[in-house]
Tab-separated table of C-alpha atoms in Angstrom:
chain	number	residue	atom	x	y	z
A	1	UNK	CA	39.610	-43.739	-12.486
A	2	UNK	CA	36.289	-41.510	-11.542
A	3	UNK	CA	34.245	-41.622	-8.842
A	4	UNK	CA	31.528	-38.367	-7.754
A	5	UNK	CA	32.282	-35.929	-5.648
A	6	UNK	CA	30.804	-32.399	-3.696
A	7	UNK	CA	31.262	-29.400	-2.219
A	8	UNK	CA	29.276	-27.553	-0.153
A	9	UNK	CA	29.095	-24.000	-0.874
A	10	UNK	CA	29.760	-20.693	1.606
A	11	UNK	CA	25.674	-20.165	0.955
A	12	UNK	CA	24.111	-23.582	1.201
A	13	UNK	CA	24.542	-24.879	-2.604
A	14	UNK	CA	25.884	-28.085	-3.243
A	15	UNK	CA	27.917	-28.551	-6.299
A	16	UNK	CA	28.330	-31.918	-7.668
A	17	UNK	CA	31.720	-33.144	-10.289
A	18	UNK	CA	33.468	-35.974	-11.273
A	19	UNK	CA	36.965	-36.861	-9.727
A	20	UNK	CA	39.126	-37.863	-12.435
A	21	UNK	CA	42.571	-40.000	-10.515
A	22	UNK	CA	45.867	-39.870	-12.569
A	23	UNK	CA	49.202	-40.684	-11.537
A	24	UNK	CA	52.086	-39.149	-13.215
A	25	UNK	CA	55.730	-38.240	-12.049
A	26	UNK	CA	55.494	-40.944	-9.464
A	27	UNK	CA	52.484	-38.909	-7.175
A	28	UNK	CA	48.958	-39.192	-7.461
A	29	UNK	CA	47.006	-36.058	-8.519
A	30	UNK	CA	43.633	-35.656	-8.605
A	31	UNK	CA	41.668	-33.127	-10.557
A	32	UNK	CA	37.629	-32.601	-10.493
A	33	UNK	CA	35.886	-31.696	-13.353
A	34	UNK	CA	32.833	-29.538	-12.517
A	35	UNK	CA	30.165	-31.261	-14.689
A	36	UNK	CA	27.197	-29.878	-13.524
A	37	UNK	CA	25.279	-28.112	-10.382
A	38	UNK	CA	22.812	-28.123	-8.403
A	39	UNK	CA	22.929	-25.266	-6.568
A	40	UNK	CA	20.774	-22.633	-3.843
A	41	UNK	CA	17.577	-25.503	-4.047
A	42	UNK	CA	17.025	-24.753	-0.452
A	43	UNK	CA	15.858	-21.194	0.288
A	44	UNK	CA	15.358	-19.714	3.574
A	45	UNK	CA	13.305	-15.966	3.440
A	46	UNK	CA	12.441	-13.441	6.941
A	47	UNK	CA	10.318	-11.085	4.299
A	48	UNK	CA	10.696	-8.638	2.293
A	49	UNK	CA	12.061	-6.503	5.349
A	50	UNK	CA	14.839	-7.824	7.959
A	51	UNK	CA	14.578	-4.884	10.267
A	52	UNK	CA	11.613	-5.635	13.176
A	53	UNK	CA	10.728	-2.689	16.034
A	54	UNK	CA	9.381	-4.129	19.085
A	55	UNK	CA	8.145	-2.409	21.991
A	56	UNK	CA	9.926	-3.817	25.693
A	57	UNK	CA	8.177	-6.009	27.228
A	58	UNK	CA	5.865	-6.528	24.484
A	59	UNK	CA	5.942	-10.228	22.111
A	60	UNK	CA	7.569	-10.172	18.782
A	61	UNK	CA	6.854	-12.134	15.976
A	62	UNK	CA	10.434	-13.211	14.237
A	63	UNK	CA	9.111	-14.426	10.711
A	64	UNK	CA	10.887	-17.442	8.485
A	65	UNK	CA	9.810	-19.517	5.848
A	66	UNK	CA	12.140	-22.182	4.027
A	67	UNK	CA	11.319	-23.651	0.292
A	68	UNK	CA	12.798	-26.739	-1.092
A	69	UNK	CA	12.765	-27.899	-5.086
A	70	UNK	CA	12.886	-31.663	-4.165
A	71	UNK	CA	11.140	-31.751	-0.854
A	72	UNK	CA	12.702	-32.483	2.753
A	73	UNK	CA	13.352	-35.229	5.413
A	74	UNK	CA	14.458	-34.737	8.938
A	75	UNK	CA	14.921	-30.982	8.414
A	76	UNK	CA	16.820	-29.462	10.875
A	77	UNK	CA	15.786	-25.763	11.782
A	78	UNK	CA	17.554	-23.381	14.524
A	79	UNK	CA	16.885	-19.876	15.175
A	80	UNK	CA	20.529	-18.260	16.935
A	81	UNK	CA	20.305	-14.830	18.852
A	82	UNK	CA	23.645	-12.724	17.554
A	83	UNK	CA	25.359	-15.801	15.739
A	84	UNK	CA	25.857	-17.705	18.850
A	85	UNK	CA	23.343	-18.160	21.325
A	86	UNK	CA	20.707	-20.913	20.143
A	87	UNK	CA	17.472	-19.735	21.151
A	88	UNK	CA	15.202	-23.082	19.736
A	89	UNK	CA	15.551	-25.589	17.315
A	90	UNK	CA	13.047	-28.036	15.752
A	91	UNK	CA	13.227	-31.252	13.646
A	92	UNK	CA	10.906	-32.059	11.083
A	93	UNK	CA	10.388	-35.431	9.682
A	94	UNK	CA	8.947	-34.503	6.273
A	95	UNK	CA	5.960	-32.034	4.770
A	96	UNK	CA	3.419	-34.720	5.879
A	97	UNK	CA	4.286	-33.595	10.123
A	98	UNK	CA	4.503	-30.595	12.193
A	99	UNK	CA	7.755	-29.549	13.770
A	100	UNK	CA	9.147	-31.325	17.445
A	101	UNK	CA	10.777	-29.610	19.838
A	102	UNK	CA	14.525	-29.914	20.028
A	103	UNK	CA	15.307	-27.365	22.789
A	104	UNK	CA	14.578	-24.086	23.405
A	105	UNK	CA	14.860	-20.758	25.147
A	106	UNK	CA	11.733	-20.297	27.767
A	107	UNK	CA	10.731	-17.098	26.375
A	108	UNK	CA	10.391	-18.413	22.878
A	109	UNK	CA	7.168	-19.965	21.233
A	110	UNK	CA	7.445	-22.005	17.672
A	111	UNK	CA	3.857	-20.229	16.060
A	112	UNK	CA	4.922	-21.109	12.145
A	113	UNK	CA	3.663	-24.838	10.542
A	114	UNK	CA	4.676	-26.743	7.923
A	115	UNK	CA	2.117	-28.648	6.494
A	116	UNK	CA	0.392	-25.745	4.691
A	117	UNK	CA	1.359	-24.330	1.284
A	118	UNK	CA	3.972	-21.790	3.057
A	119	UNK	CA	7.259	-23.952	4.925
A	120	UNK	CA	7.011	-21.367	8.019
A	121	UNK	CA	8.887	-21.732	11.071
A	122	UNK	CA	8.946	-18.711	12.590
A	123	UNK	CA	8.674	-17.924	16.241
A	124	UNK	CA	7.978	-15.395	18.830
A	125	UNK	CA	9.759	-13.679	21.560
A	126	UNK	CA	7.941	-13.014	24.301
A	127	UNK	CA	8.358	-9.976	26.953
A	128	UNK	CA	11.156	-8.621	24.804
A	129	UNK	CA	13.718	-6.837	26.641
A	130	UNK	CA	16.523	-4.256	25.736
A	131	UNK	CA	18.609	-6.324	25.893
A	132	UNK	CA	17.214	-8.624	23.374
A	133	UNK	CA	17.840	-6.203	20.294
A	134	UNK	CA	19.916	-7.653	17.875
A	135	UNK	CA	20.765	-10.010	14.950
A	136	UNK	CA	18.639	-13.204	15.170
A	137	UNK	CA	19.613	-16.240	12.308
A	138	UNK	CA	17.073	-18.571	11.019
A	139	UNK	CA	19.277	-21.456	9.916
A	140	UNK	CA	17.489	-24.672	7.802
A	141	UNK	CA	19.702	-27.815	7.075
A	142	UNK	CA	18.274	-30.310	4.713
A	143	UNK	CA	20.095	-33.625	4.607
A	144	UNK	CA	17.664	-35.208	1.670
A	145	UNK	CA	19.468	-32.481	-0.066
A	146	UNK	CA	23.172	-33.902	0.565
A	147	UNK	CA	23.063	-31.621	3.898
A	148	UNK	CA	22.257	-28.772	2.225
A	149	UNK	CA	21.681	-25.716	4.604
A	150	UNK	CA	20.998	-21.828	4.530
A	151	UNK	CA	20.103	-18.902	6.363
A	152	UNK	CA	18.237	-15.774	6.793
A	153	UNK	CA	18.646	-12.632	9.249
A	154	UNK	CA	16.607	-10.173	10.586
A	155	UNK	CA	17.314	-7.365	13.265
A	156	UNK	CA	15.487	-6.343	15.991
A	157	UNK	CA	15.377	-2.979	17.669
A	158	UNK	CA	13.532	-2.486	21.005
A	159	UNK	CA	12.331	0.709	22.108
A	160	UNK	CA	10.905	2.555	24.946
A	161	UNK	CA	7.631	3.279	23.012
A	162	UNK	CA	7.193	3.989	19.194
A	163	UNK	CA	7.322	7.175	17.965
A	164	UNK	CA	4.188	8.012	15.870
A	165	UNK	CA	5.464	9.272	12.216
A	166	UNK	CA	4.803	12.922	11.735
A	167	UNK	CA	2.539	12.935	8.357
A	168	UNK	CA	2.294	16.757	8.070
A	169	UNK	CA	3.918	17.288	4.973
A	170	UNK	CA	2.505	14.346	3.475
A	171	UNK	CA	-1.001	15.700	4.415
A	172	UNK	CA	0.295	19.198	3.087
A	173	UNK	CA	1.731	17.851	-0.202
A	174	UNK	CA	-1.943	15.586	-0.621
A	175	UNK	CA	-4.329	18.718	0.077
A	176	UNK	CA	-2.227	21.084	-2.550
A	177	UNK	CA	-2.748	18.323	-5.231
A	178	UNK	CA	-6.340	17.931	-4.455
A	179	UNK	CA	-6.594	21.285	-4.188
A	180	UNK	CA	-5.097	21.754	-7.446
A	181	UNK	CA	-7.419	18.957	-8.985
A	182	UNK	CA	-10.392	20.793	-7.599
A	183	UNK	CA	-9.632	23.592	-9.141
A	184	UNK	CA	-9.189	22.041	-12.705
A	185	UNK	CA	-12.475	20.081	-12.424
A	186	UNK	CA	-14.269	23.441	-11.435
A	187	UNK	CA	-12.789	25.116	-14.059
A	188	UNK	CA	-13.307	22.825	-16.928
A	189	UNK	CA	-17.143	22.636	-15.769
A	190	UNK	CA	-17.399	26.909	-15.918
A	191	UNK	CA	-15.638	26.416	-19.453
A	192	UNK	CA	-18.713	24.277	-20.491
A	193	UNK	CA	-21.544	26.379	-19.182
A	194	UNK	CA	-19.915	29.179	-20.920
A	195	UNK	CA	-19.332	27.563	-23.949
A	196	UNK	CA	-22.861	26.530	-23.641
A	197	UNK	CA	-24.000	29.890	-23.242
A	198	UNK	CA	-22.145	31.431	-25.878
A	199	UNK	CA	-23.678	29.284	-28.295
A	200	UNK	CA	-27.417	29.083	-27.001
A	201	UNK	CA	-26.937	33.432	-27.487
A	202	UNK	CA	-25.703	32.671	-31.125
A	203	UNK	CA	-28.089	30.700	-31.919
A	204	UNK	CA	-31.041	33.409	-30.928
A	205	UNK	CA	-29.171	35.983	-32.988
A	206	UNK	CA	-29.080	34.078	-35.978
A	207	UNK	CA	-32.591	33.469	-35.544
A	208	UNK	CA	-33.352	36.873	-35.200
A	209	UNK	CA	-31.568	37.754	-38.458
A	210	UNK	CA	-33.302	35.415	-40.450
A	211	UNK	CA	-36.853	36.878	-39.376
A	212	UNK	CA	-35.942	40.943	-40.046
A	213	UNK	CA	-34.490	39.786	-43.450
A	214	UNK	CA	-37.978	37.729	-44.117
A	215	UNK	CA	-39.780	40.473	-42.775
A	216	UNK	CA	-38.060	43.568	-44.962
A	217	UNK	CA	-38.509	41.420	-48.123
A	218	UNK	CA	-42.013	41.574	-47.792
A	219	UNK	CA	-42.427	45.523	-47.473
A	220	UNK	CA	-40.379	45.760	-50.238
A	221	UNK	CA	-42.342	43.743	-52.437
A	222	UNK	CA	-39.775	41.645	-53.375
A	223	UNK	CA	-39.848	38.468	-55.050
A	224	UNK	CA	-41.662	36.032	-52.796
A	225	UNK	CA	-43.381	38.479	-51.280
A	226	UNK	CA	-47.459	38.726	-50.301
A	227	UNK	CA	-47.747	41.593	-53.002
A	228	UNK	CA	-46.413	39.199	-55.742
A	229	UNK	CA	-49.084	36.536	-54.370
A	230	UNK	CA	-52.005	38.844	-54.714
A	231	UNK	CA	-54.294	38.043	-57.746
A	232	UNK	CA	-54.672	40.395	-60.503
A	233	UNK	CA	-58.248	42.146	-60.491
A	234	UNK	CA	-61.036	40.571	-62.869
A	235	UNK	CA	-61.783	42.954	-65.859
């Protein structure tokens, strides 16, 4: 006898088999055969970063965006402070409508939407305390996806006031190179005017030598000179 069945995964997947029933030895076993899965089609994403530095009593924006393969129906999202404490949750009804309000910490603003090309639902904290620096969960649950779910976590940090990056040796490291460039291009363009020089002073010798030898060939009497050009007296 078969009939279908799933398991959910420890990351959100859901993998679908076939139970195969057999009795044997008088007790009824049950095996599944893993046919085929379809697995991780929700996504859930906080960036390409999880770490976020806020400054107390300043808003922060917490970032999440979900994507689906087959789409979603009363979409379940919840954002939990350190694993536990639910801080808001929204309900969407499909891609077509915006998020409702579930419930929701005071201090906490839904700013995301998901009717654009992007699935975002992330929020803001407002007048972050000390206190609020931590682990924060964005959780999605899909049920057109057999209940699908999956997370995403990001960190927050809040300090006193930022500390401005000290980009001396960067600057240092930068000016030697250009420096360094400067000095080749500067180089290579002396290299060319004496080059050029070089040759425009070769070129005058030359010249020179051509005119003495043309000029000592015709004292001389030489052949092609004015004294071989001179017509012979009449008798």
């Amino acid at each position: 006898m078969c009939s279908a069945c799933y398991w959910e995964t420890p990351l959100g997947g859901v993998l679908e088999g076939i139970v195969l029933e057999f009795k044997g030895a008088g007790d009824a076993k049950k095996a599944c055969l893993h046919v085929f899965a379809i697995a991780f089609a929700l996504e859930v994403s906080v960036g390409k970063t999880n770490t976020v530095m806020a400054l107390n009593n300043s808003n922060v924006l917490l970032p999440c965006i979900f994507t689906t393969c087959i789409g979603f129906q009363d979409l379940v999202f919840t954002w939990y402070f350190n694993s536990t404490e639910l801080i808001y949750q929204g309900k969407i009804k499909n891609k077509a409508t915006e998020p409702t309000l579930v419930t929701r910490n005071p201090r906490v603003d839904f700013v995301g939407s998901t009717t654009k090309k992007d699935y975002n639902i992330s929020i803001v904290l407002n007048a972050v305390e000390f206190s609020d620096a931590g682990k924060y969960t964005c959780h999605v649950k899909n049920p057109l996806e057999r209940g699908a779910q999956h997370n995403a976590t990001i960190f927050l940090t809040v300090v006193h006031k930022m500390v401005e990056t000290d980009n001396t040796v960067t600057l240092i490291i930068v000016g030697v190179v250009g420096g360094l460039i400067g000095l080749l291009i500067l180089f290579m363009l002396i290299k060319r005017v004496v080059l050029f020089i070089i040759k425009k002073t070769q070129d005058g010798k030359k010249e020179c030598l051509v005119s003495s030898s043309g000029n000592d060939n015709t004292e001389n009497g030489l052949a092609g000179s004015k004294a071989e050009q001179k017509a012979p007296p009449k008798a």
